[in-house]
Every structure is written in structure tokens, then in C-alpha cells.
mmCIF file of C-alpha atoms in Angstrom:
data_model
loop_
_atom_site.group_PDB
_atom_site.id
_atom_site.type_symbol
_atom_site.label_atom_id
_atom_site.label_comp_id
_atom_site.label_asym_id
_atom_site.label_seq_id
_atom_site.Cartn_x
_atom_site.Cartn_y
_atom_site.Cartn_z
ATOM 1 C CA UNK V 1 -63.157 -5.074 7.384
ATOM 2 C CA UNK V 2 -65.368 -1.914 6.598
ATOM 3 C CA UNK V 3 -67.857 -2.943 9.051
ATOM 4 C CA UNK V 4 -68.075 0.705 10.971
ATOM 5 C CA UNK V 5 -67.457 -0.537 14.389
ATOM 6 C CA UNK V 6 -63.840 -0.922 13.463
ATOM 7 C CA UNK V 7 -63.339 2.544 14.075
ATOM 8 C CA UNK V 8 -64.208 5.771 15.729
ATOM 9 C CA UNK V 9 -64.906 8.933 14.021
ATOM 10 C CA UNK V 10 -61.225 10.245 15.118
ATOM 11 C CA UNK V 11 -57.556 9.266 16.413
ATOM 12 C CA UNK V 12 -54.451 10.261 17.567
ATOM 13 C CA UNK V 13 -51.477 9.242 15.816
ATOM 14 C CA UNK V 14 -48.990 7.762 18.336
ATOM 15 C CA UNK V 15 -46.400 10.136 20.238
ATOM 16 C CA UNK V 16 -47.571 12.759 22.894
ATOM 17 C CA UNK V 17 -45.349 15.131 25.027
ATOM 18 C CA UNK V 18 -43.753 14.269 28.624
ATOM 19 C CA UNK V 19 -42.986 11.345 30.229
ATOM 20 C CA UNK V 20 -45.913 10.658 32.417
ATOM 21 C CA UNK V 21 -47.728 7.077 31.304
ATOM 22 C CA UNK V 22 -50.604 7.434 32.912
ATOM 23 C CA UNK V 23 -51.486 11.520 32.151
ATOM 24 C CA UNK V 24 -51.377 10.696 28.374
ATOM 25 C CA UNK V 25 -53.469 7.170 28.708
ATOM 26 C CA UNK V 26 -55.963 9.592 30.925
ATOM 27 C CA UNK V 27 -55.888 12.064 27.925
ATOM 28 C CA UNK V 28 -55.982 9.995 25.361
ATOM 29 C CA UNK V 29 -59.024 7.593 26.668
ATOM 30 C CA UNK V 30 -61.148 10.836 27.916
ATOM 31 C CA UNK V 31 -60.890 12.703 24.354
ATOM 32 C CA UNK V 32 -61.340 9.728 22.102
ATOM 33 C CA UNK V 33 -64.118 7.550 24.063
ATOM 34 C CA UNK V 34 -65.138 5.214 21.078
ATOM 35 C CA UNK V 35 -61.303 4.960 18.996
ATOM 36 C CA UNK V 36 -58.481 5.628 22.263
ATOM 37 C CA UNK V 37 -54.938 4.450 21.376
ATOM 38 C CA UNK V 38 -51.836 3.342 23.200
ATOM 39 C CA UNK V 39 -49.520 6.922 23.629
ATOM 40 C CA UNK V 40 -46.198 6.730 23.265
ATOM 41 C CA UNK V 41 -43.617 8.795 25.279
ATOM 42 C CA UNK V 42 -40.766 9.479 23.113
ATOM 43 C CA UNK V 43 -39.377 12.291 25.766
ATOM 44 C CA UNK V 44 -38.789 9.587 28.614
ATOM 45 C CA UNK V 45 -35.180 8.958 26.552
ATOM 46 C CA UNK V 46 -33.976 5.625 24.566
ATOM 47 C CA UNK V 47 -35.935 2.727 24.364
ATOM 48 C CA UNK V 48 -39.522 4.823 24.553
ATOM 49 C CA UNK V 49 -38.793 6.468 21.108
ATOM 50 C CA UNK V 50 -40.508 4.594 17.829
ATOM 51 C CA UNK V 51 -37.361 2.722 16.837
ATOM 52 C CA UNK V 52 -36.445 1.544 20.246
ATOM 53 C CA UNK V 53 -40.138 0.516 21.531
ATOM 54 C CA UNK V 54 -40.335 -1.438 18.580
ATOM 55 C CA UNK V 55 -37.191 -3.122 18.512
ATOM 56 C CA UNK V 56 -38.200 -4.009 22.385
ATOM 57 C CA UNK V 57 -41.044 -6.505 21.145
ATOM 58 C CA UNK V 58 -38.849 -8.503 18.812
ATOM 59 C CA UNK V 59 -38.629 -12.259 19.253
ATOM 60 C CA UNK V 60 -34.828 -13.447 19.371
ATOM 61 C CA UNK V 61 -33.416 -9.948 17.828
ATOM 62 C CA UNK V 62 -32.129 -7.464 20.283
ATOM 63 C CA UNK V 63 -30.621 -3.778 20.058
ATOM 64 C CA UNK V 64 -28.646 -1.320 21.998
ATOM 65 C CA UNK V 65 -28.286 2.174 21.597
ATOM 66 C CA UNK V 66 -24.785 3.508 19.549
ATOM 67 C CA UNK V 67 -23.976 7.142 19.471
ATOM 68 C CA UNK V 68 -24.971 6.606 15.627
ATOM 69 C CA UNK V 69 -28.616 5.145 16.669
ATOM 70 C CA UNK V 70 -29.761 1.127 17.149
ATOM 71 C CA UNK V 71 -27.707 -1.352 16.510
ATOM 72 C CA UNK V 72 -28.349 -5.007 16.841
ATOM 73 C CA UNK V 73 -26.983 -7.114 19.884
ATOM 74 C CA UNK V 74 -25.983 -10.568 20.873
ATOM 75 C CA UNK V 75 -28.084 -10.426 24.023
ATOM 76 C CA UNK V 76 -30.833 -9.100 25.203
ATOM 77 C CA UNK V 77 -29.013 -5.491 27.253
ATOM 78 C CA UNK V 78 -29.816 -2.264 29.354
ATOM 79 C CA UNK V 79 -31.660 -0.615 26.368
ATOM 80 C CA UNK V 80 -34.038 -3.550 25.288
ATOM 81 C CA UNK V 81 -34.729 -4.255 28.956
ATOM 82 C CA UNK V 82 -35.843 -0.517 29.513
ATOM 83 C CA UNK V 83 -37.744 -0.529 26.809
ATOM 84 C CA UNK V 84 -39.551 -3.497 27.799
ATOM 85 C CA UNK V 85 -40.319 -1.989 31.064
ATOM 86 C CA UNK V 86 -41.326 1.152 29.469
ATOM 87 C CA UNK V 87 -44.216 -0.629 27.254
ATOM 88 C CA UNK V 88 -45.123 -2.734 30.495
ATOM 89 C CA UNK V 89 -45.884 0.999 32.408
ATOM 90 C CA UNK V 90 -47.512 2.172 29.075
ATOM 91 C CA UNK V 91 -49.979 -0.931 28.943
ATOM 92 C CA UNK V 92 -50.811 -1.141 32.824
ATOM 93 C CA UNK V 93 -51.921 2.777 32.398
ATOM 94 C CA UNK V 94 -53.957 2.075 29.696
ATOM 95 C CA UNK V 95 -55.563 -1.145 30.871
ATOM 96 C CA UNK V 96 -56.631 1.458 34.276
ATOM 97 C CA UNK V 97 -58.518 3.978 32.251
ATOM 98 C CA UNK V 98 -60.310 1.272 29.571
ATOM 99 C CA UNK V 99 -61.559 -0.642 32.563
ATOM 100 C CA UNK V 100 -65.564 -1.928 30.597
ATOM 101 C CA UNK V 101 -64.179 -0.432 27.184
ATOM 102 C CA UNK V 102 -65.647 -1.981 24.559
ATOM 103 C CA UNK V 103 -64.603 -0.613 20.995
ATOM 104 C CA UNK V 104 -61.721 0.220 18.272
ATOM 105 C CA UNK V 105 -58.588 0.557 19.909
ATOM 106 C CA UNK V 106 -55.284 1.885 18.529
ATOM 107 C CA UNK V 107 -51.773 0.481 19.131
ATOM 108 C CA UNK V 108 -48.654 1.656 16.642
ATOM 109 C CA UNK V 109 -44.932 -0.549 15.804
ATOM 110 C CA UNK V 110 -42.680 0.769 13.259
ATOM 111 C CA UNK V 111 -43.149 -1.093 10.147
ATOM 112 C CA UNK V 112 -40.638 -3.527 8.532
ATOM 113 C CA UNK V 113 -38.914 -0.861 5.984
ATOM 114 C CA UNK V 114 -38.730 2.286 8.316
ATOM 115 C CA UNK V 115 -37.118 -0.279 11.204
ATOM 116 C CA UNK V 116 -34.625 -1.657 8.271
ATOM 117 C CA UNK V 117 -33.331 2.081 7.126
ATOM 118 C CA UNK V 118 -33.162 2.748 10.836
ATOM 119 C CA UNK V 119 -31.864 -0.587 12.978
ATOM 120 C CA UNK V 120 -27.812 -0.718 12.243
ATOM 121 C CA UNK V 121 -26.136 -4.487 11.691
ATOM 122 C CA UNK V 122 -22.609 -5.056 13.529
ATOM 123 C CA UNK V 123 -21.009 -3.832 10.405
ATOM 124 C CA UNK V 124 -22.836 -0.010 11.383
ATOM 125 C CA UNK V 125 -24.461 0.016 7.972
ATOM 126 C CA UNK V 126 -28.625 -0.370 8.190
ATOM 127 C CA UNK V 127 -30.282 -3.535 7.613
ATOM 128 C CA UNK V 128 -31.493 -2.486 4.540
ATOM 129 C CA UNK V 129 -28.640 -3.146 2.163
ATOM 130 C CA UNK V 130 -28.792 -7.159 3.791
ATOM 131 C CA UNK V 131 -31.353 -8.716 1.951
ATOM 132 C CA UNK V 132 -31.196 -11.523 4.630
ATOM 133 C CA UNK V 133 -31.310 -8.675 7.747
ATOM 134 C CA UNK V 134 -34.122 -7.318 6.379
ATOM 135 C CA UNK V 135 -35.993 -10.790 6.417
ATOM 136 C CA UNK V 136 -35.137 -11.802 9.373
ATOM 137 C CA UNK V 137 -36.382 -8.445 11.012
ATOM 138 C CA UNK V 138 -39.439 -8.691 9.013
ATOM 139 C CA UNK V 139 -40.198 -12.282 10.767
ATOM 140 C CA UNK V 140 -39.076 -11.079 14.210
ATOM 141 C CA UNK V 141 -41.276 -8.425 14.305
ATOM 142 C CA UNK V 142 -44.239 -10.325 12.834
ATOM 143 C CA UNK V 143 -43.663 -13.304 15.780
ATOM 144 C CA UNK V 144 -43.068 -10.316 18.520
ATOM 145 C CA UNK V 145 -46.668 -8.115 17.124
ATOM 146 C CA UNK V 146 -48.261 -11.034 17.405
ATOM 147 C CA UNK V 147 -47.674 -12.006 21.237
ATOM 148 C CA UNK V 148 -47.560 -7.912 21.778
ATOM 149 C CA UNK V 149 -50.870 -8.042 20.481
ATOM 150 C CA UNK V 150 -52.423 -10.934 21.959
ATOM 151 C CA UNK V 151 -50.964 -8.979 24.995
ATOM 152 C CA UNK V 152 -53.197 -5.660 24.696
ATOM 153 C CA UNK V 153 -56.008 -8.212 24.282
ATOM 154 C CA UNK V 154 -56.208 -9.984 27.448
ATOM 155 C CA UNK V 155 -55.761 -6.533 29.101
ATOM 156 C CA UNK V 156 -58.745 -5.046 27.511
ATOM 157 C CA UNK V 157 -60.376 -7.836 26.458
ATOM 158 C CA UNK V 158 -63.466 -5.608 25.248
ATOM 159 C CA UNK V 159 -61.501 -4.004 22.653
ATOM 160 C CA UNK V 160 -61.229 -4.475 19.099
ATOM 161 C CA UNK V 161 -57.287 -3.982 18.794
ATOM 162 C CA UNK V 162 -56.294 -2.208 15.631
ATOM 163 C CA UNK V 163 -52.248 -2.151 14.485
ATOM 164 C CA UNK V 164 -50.752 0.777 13.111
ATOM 165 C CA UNK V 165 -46.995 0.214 11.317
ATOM 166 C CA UNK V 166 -45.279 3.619 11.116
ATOM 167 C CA UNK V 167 -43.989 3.609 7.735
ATOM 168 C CA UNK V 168 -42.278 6.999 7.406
ATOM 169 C CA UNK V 169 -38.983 6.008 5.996
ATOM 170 C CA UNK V 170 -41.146 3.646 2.977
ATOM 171 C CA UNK V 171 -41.012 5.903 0.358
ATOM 172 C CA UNK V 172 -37.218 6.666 0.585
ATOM 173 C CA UNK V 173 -36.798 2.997 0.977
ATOM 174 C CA UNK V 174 -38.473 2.193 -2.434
ATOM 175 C CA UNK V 175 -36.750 5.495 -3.889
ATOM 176 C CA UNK V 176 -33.062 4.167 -2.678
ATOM 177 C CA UNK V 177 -32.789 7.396 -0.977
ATOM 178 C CA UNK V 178 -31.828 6.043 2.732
ATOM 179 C CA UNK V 179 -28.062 7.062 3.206
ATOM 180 C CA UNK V 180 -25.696 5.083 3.710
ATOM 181 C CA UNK V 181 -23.427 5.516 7.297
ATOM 182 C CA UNK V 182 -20.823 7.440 5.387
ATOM 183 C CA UNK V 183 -23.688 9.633 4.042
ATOM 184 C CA UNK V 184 -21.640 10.109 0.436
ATOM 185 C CA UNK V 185 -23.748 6.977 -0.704
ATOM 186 C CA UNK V 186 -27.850 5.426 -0.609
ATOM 187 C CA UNK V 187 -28.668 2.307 -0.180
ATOM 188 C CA UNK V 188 -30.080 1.020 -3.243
ATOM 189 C CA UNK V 189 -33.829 1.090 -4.006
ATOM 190 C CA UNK V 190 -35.892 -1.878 -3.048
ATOM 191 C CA UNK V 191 -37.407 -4.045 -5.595
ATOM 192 C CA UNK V 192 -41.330 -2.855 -4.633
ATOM 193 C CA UNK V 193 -42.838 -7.100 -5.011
ATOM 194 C CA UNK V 194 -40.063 -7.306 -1.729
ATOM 195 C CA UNK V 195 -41.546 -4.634 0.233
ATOM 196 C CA UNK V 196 -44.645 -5.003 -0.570
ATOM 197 C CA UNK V 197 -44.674 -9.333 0.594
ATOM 198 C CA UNK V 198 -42.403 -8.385 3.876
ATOM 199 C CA UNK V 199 -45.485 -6.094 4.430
ATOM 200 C CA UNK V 200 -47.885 -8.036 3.865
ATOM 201 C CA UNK V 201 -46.030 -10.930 6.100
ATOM 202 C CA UNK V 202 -45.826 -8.234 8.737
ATOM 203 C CA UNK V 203 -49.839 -7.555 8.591
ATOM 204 C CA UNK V 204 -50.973 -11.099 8.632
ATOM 205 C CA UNK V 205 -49.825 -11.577 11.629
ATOM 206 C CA UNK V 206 -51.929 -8.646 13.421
ATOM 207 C CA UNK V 207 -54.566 -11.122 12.834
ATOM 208 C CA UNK V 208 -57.389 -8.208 12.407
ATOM 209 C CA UNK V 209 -57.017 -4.781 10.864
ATOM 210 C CA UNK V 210 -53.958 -2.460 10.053
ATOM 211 C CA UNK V 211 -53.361 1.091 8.877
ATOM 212 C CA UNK V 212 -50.326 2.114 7.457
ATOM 213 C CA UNK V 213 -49.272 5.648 8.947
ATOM 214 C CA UNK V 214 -46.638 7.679 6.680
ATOM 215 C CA UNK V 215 -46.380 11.425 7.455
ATOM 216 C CA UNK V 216 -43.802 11.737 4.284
ATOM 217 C CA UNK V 217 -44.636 12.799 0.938
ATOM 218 C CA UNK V 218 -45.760 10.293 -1.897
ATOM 219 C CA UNK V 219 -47.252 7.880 0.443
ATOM 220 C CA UNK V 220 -47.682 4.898 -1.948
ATOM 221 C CA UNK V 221 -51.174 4.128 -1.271
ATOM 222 C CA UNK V 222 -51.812 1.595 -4.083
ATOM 223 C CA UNK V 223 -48.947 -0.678 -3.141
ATOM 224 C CA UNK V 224 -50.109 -0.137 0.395
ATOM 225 C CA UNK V 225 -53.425 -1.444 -0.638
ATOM 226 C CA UNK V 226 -51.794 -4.360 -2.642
ATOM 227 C CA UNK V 227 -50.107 -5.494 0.604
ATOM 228 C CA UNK V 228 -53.290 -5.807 2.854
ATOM 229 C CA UNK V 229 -53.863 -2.445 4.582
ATOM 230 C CA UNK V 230 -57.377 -1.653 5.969
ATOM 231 C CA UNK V 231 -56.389 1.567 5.848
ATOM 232 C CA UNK V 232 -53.802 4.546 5.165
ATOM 233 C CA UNK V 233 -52.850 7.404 7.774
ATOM 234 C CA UNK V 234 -51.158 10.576 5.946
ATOM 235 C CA UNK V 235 -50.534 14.558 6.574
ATOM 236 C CA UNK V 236 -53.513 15.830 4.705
ATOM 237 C CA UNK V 237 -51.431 18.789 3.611
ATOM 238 C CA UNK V 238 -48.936 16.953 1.682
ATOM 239 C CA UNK V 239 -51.732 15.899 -0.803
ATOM 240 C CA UNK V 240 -51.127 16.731 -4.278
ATOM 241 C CA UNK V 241 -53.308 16.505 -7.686
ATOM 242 C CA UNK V 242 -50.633 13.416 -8.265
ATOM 243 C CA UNK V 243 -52.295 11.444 -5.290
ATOM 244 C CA UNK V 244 -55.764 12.221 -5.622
ATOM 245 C CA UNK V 245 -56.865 9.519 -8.327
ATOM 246 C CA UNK V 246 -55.157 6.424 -6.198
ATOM 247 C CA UNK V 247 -56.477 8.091 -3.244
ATOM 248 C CA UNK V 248 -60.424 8.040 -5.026
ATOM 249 C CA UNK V 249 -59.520 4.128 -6.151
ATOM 250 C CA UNK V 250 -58.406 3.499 -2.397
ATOM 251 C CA UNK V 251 -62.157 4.947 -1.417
ATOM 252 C CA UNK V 252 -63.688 3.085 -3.634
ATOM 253 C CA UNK V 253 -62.268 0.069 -2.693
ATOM 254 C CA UNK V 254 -62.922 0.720 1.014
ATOM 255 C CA UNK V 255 -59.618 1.720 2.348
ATOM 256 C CA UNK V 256 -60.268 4.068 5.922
ATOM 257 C CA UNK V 257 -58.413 7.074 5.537
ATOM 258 C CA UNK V 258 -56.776 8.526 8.298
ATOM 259 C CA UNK V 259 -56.486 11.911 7.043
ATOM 260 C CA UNK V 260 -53.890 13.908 9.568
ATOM 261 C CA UNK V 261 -56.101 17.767 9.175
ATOM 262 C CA UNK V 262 -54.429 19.137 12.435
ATOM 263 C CA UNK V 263 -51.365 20.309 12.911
ATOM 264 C CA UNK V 264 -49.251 18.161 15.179
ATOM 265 C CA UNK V 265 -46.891 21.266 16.737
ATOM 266 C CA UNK V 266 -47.799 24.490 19.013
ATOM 267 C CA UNK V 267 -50.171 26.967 16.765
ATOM 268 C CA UNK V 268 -52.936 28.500 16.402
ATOM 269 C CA UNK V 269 -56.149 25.804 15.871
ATOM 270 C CA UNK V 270 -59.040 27.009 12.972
ATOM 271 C CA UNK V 271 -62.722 26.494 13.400
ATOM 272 C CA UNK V 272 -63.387 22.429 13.327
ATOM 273 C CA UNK V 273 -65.404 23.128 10.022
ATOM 274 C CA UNK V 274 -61.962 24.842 8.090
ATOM 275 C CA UNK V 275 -59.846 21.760 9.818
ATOM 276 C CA UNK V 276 -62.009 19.428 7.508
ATOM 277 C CA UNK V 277 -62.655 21.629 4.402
ATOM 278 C CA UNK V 278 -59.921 20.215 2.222
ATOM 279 C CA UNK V 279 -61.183 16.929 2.812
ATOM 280 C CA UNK V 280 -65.130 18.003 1.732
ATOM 281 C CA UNK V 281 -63.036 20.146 -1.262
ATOM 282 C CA UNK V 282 -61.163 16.562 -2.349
ATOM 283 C CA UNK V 283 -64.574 14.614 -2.306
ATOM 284 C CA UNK V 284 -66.347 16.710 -4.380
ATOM 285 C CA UNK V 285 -63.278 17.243 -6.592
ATOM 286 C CA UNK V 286 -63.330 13.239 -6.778
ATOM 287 C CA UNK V 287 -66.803 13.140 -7.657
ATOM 288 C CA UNK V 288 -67.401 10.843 -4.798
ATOM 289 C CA UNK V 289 -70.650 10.685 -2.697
ATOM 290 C CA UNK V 290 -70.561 12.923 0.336
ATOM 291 C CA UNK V 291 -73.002 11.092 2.046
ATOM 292 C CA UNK V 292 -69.684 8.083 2.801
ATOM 293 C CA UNK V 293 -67.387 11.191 3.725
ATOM 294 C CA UNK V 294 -67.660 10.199 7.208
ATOM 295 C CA UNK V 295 -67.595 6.466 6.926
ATOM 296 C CA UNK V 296 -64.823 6.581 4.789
ATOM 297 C CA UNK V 297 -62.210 9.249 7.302
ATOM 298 C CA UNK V 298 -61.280 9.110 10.268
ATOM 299 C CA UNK V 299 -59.663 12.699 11.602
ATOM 300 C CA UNK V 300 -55.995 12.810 13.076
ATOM 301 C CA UNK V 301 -53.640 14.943 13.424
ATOM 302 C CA UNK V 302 -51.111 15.006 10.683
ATOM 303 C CA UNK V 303 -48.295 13.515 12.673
ATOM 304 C CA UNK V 304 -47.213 11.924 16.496
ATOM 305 C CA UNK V 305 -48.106 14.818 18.951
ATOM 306 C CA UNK V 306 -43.889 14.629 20.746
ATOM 307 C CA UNK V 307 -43.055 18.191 19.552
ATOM 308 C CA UNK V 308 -46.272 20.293 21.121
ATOM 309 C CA UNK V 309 -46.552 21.082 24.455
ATOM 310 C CA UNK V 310 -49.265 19.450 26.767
ATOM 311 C CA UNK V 311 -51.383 22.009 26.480
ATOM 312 C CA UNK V 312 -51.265 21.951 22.636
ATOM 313 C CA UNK V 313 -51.237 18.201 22.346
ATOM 314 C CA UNK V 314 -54.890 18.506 24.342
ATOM 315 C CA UNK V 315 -56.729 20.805 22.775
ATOM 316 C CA UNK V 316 -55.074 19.076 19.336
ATOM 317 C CA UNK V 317 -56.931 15.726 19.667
ATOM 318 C CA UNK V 318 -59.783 17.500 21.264
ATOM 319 C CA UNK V 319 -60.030 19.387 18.169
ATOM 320 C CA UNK V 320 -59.656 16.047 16.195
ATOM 321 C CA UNK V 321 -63.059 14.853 17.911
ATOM 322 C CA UNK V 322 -64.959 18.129 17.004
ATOM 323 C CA UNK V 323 -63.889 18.464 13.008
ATOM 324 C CA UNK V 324 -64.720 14.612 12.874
ATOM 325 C CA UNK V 325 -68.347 15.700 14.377
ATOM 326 C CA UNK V 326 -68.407 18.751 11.687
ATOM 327 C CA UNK V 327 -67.865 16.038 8.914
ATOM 328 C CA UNK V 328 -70.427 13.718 10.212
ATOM 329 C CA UNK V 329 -72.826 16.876 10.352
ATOM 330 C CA UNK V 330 -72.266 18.878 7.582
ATOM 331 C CA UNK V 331 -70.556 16.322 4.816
ATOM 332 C CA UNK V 332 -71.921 18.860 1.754
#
């Protein structure tokens, strides 16, 4: 899976401002012309947020929205169906501007844990305190990825289709910090060989390469490894000296990093070269050759683009493209 043509040089993470489908797919296709990605529309309401999206492509599971959040249903409802429909608009904009693309191509579903700590049971309480739930989710998602997938595919059948599972809530997961709905108690911690097969269940059904995206702190990267992932996608800035040796094994080992450099709300943008100096700064702090720098990263902003305005969210991911061209360039 290191063979280059996997991926581009840079990314977007997921989310981008407004609600129009086609605007972001032309955005998102014109910046990023060898690694474009499906956007996702969080502003259009329920159903086009992460959680809601995601719950949309599972096979035989269903969810409507509570004042609370998702909650599972009988029956397919209102909220599933919309977010069905939203997806279908997402995917017929995108298959209009990758008309002849041939390359690495992007599309994001919540992982397994963050959909657990998220996606209530009858009972209000999340999945994740059901051992059962949370298996049964796990398998329903890896059936529905793998017909969403198939899916993106046939509509851009040059493409090389990438998954991303947004894993923000993983860390609290394996920490047994997720609160329970009273919010005086936390679910307990889950056993790390559990997460760590439901992932890799999860992944083998993408049937080609995944990244992980977490934009928390403490991203476990070897366990992340353990479980399959091609590669990792992380806020640069929450780095510490604690992550640096797993992130030098990951390297080594030939994990992509997606490392998020750019800030993903309204504010003022640095010269492309200071967007990618902390990443030259790690590799030569890691003693690793500079000369794989930009093999090794792909540049993203650090999170989903939802908060920023338009404008912002533009000149963002432009600016992702011309620090990934400073790397390239100038890896010393």
C-alpha cells in the first residue's frame, strides 16, 4: 500500500461550510486535482452531519434524531431517509466534476468507536456500554461501507477510492471517559484487543486503503497501526515529545501521515514554507531522511473545514496544495 499513486501530495479533511453540494465538490476537485475528496455539508441540518451521514449507510440498523442526539429505530424514518438523499446529491455532484478522473480519491464514515459513544440504544444510554450494540454496529457499518463504496466506484470508476473513519471520540473510548446520559458517570474503558479487532473488521471491508482521522489529543497511532491503517490523519499542533517516537516507528513502517498544518477556522494563513516547518523540525528531530518527507505526508488541514467561512475554507485547502509543494521542494 505505499505505492505513491495512492495519494496526492495534499487533502482536505471532510466537512466544508454551506449547504451547496455541488459549490464544495467544484472546490474541492479544482484545488486538489490529483487527491479530491467527497465534502460533507454538516450546515444543511440532521442527517448531513458525521453521525447522521454515517448512520444513513448502515445495513438493517436505522436512527432518528432525539433532542439528546441519534438514537436507534425500528424502521427505517424521516431522518435516515434524508440522509440518504443527502449522500445521493453529494455523490451525483461529485461524479459531475471527476468526469475522466483518474487518481486517489477521498471519502470519510465515522469509525466504529466514535459512532458507539455517539449512536443512543432505546434505553438513551450510547452503544458503548452494550458489548453486543457495539458489535452489531461494527458489522452494520462494515456491510453498509462496503456497498457505499462499491457505490463511489462505479461513479468514478477511474478513481482509486480511499476510506477515511473519523475516529475522534477513540481515545476517550479506550480512556472510559465517554459520559454517560446522566453525565455524573463514564462508560467504562474498552478493553484495547476489542477496539482494536472491531477496527480492523471495519477496515477489511474497504477492500483497499484506510486512514484513520482523529483531531483529539493522544491519537493512538501504534494500536492504529496494529489494526490495519494505511495511514493516520491528526492536528499537527497537538503533537507532543510523548508521540514523536511511535510517530518515527509509524514512518518507518510506512504509515502516510496526514499531518493537519492548517488551521481549520477563520485566521490569518502563514507563508506555505512556516505551515510545514514543524513537520521538517520533527524529521530532523527523528533523525529520519528528509529526502521521504514528502512521500511519507500528505498536508491537511488540522480538522473538517464546517466552522470557517467559504472564503476561509478556500484559500485553506488552497494553502494545503502550496505547503505540500514547499515540502516536496525544499524537504531540508
Amino acid at each position: 500500500m505505499s505505492d505513491d499513486s495512492l495519494w496526492g501530495p495534499a487533502t482536505g479533511v471532510g466537512s466544508m461550510p454551506g449547504g451547496d453540494a455541488r459549490e464544495a465538490a467544484r472546490t474541492v476537485t479544482g484545488t486538489f486535482e490529483d487527491f479530491p475528496y467527497l465534502p460533507e455539508l454538516p450546515a444543511r441540518g440532521p442527517g448531513a452531519d458525521m453521525i447522521g451521514r454515517t448512520i444513513g449507510l448502515l445495513v438493517e440498523m436505522y436512527g432518528h434524531v432525539e433532542p439528546s442526539g441519534w438514537r436507534v429505530s425500528d424502521r427505517p424514518g424521516r431522518d435516515t431517509r434524508r440522509a440518504r438523499s443527502w449522500l445521493g446529491e453529494d455523490l451525483d455532484a461529485l461524479e459531475e466534476f471527476t468526469q475522466g478522473y483518474q487518481g486517489p480519491l477521498k471519502v470519510q464514515a465515522v469509525g466504529p468507536w466514535t459512532l458507539a459513544a455517539a449512536l443512543e440504544l432505546r434505553n438513551g444510554e450510547a452503544a458503548l456500554g452494550d458489548p453486543g450494540a457495539c458489535r452489531d454496529l461494527a458489522g452494520s457499518l462494515a456491510e453498509g461501507l462496503r456497498a457505499h463504496l462499491a457505490e463511489v466506484r462505479r461513479r468514478v470508476p477511474g478513481a482509486r477510492v480511499l476510506l477515511q473513519l473519523d475516529e475522534p471520540s477513540l481515545t476517550a473510548v479506550l480512556r472510559g471517559q465517554v459520559r454517560t446520559a446522566s453525565g455524573y458517570r463514564t462508560h467504562r474503558a474498552v478493553d484495547r484487543q476489542i477496539v482494536e479487532s472491531a477496527l480492523r473488521d471495519v477496515m477489511g471491508a474497504a477492500d483497499g486503503p484506510v486512514v484513520v482521522h482523529s483531531c483529539a489529543p493522544d491519537v493512538p497511532f501504534a494500536l492504529l497501526r496494529r489494526a490495519g491503517a494505511a495511514g493516520v490523519s491528526f492536528d499537527f499542533g497537538l503533537i507532543t515529545e510523548r508521540d514523536e517516537e511511535v510517530i518515527g516507528e509509524a514512518v518507518e513502517g510506512g504509515t502516510k501521515l496526514f499531518a493537519g498544518v492548517v488551521a481549520s477556522t477563520d485566521g490569518p494563513l502563514s507563508d506555505p514554507a512556516g505551515s510545514v516547518m514543524g513537520v521538517r523540525t520533527l524529521w530532523r528531530r527523528l533523525g529520519l531522511n528528509p529526502g521521504t518527507l514528502a512521500e511519507s505526508v500528505v498536508i491537511t488541514p488540522s480538522c473538517g473545514l464546517a466552522g470557517a467561512s467559504p472564503a476561509y475554507a478556500r484559500a485553506a485547502l488552497a494553502h494545503c496544495v502550496r505547503a505540500a509543494r514547499s515540502l516536496a521542494d525544499n524537504p531540508e
